[in-house]
mmCIF file of C-alpha atoms in Angstrom:
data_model
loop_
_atom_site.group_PDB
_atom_site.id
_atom_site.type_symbol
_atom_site.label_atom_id
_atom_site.label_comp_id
_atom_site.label_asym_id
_atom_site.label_seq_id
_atom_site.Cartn_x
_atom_site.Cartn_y
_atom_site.Cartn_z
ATOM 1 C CA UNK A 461 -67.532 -26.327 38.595
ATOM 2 C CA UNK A 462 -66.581 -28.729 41.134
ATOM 3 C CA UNK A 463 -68.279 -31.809 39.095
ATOM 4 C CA UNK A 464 -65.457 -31.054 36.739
ATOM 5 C CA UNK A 465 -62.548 -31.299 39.102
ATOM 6 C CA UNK A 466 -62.365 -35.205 38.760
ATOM 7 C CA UNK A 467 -62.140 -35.017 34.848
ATOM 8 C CA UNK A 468 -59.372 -32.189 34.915
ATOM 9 C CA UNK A 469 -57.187 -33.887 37.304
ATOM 10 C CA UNK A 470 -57.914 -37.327 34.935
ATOM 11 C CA UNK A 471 -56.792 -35.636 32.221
ATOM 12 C CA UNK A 472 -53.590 -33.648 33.600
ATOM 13 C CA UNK A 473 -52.860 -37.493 34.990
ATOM 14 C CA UNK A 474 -53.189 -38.964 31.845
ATOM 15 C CA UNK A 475 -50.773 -36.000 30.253
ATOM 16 C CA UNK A 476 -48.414 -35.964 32.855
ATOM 17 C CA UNK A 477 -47.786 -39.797 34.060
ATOM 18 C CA UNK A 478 -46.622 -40.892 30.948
ATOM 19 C CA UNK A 479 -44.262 -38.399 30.287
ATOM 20 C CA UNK A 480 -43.176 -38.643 33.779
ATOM 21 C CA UNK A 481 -42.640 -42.315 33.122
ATOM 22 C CA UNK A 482 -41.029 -41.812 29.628
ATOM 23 C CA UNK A 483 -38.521 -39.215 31.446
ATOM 24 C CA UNK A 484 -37.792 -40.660 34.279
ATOM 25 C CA UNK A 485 -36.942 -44.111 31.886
ATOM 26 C CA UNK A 486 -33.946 -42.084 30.354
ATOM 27 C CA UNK A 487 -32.792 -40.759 33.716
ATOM 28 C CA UNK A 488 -32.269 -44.470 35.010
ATOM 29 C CA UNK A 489 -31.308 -46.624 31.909
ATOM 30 C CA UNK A 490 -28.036 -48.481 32.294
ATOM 31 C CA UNK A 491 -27.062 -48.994 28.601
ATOM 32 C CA UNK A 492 -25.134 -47.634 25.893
ATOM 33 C CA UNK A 493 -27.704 -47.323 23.074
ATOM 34 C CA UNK A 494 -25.925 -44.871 20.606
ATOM 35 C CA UNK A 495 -22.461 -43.063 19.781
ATOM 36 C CA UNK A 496 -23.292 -39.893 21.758
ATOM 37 C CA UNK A 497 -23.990 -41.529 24.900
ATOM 38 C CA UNK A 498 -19.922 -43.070 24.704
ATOM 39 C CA UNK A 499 -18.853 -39.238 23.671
ATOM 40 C CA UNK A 500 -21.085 -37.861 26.084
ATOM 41 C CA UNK A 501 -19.951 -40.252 29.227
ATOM 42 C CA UNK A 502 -16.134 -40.128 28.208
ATOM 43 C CA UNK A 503 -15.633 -36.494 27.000
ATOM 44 C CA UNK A 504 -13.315 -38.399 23.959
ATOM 45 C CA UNK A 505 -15.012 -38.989 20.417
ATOM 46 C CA UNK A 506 -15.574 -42.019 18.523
ATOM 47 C CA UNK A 507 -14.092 -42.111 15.897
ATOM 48 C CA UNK A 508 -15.185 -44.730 13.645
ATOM 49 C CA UNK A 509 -18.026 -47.021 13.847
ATOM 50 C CA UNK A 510 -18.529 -50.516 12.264
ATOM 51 C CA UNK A 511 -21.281 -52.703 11.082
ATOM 52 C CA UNK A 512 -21.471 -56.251 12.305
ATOM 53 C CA UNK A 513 -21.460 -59.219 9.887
ATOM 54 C CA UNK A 514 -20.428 -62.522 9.024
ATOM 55 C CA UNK A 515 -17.303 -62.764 7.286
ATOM 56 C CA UNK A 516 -15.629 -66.041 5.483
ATOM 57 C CA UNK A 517 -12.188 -64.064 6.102
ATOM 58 C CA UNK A 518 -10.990 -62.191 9.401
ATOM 59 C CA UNK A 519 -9.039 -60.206 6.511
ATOM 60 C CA UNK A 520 -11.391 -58.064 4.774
ATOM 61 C CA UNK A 521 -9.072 -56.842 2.290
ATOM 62 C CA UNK A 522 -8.871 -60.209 1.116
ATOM 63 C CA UNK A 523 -12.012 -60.115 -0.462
ATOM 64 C CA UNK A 524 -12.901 -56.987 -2.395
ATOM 65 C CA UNK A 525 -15.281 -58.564 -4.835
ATOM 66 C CA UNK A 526 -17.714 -59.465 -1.622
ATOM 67 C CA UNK A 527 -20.455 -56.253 -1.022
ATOM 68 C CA UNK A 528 -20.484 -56.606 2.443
ATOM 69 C CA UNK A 529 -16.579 -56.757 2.342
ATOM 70 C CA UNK A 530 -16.800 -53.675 0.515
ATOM 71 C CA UNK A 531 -18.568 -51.628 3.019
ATOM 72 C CA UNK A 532 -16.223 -52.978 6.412
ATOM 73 C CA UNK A 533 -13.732 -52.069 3.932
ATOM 74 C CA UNK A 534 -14.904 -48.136 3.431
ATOM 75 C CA UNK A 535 -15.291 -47.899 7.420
ATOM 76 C CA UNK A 536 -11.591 -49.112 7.595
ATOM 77 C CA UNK A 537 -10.738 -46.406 5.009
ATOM 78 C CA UNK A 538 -12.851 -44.160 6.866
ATOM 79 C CA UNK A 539 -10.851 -45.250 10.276
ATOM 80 C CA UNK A 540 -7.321 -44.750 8.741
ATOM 81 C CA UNK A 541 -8.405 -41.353 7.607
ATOM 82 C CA UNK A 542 -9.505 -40.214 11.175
ATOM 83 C CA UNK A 543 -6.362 -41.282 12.608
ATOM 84 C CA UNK A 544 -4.718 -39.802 10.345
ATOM 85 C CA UNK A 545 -6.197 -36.641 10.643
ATOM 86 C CA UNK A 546 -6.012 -36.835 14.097
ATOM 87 C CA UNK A 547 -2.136 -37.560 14.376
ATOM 88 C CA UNK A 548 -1.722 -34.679 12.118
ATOM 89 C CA UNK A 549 0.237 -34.549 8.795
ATOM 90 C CA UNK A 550 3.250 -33.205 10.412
ATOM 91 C CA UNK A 551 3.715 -36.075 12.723
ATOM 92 C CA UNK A 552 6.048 -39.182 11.497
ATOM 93 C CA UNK A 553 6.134 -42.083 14.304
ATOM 94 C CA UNK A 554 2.596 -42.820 15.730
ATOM 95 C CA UNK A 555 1.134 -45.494 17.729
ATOM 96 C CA UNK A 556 -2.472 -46.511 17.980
ATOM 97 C CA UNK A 557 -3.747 -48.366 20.804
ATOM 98 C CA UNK A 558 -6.435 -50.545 20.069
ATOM 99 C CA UNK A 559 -7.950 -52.421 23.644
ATOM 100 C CA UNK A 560 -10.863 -53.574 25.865
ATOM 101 C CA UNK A 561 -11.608 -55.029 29.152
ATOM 102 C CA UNK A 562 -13.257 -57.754 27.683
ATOM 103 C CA UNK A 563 -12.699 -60.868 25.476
ATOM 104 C CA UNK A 564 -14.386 -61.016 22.174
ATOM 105 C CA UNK A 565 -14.946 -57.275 21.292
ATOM 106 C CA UNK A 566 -12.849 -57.501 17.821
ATOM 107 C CA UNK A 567 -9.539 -56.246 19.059
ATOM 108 C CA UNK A 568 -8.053 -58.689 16.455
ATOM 109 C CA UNK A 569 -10.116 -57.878 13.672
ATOM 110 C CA UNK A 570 -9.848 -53.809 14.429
ATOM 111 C CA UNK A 571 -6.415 -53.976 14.686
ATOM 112 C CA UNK A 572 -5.390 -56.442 11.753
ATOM 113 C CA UNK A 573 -8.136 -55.111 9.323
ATOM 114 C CA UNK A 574 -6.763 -51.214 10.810
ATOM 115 C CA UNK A 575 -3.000 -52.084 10.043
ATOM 116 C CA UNK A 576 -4.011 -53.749 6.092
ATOM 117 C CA UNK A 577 -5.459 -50.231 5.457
ATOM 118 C CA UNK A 578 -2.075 -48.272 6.669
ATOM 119 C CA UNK A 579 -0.306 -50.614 4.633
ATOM 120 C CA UNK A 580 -2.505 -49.942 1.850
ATOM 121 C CA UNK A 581 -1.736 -46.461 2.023
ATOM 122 C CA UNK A 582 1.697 -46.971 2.010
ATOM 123 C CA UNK A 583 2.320 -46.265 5.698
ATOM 124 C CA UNK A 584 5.070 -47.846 7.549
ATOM 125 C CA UNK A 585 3.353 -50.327 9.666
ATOM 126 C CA UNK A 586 3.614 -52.706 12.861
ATOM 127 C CA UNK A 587 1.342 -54.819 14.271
ATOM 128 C CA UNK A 588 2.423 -55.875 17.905
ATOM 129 C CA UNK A 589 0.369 -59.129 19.338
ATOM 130 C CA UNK A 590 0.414 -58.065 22.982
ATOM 131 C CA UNK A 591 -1.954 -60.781 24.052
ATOM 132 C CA UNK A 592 0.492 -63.626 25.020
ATOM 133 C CA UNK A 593 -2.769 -66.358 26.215
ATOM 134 C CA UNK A 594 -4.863 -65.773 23.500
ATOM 135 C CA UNK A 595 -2.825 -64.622 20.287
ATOM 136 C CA UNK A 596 -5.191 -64.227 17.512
ATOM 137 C CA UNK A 597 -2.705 -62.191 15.040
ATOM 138 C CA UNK A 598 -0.108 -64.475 13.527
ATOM 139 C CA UNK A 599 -2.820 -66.969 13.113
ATOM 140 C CA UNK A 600 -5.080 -64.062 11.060
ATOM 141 C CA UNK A 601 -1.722 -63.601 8.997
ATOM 142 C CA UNK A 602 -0.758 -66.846 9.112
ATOM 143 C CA UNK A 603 2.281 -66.478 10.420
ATOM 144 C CA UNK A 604 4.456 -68.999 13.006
ATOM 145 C CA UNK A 605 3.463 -67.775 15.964
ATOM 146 C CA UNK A 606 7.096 -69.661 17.287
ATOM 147 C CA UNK A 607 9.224 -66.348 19.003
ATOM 148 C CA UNK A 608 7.111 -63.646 20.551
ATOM 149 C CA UNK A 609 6.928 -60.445 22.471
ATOM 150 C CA UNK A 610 7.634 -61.879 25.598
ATOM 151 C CA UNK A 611 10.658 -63.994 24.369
ATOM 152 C CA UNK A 612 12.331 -60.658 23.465
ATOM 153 C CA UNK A 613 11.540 -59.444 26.856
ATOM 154 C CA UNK A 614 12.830 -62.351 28.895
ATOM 155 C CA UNK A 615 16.103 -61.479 26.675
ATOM 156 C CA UNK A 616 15.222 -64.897 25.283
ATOM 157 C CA UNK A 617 14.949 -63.608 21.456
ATOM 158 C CA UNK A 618 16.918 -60.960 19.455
ATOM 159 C CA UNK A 619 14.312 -58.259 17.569
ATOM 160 C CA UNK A 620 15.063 -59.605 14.665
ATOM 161 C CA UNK A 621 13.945 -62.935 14.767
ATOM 162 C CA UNK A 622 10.765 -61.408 16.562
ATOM 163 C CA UNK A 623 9.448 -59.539 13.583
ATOM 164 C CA UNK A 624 7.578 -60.965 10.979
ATOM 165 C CA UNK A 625 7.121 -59.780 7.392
ATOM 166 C CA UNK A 626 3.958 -60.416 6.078
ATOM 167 C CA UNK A 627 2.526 -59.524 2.810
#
């Protein structure tokens, strides 16, 4: 009986260090690997997701005939309709907030690509270009990016000359 000791206490080791190891992992990780961990850590959901590629246009309504345009575009669809849903049906005058902390995250490309699918639906829409160093949205549209949103604030531009029709 006690020749066996070592060999039960190997074995129990063997079982339980590695699941030790492979829980305790999860307890201390540091990174966001899937969409419940961002619903789980904020309490809000997500509501869309979107797959990363290479695109020729940061429009991807542009290009319908392009697969991989096609399926950015479905997300998008499937975006609008969340938002839509979640605003309600009653509800006339929304505003979406699209935003980050950090440079480069696709604030641009959410929010143009986000406001071509309104439109699409025949919402009434408005895309404000709130980032006055690095404005990426009249350049998307190709618009004159000449009177902005802080000309109008400075009381430096009337609202009208501030809006820009794009189709």
């Amino acid at each position: 009986s006690k020749i066996y000791i070592p060999f039960v206490m190997a074995f129990l080791f063997g079982l339980i260090l590695p699941v030790g190891f492979m829980y305790s992992k999860d307890l201390v990780k540091n990174a966001v690997s899937n969409r419940k961990d961002i619903e789980h850590g904020t309490g809000v959901p997500v509501l869309s997701e979107f797959s990363f590629l290479n695109l020729t246009s940061p429009i991807i309504f542009n290009d319908k005939s392009n697969k991989d345009n096609f399926i950015l575009i479905e997300q998008f669809r499937h975006l609008r309709s969340r938002i839509t849903s979640l605003n309600g049906s009653h509800s006339k005058n929304t505003a979406t907030l699209i935003t980050s902390s950090v440079t480069n995250e696709g604030k641009s490309f959410i929010s143009s690509n986000l406001a071509v699918a309104l439109a699409n639906a025949s919402k009434k829409t408005i895309l404000l270009e709130m980032d006055i160093y690095k404005s990426n949205i009249s350049k998307i549209f190709g618009l004159p990016n000449v009177v902005g949103l802080t000309d109008y604030l400075n009381g430096k531009a009337d609202i009208k000359k501030v809006i820009q029709k794009c189709d």
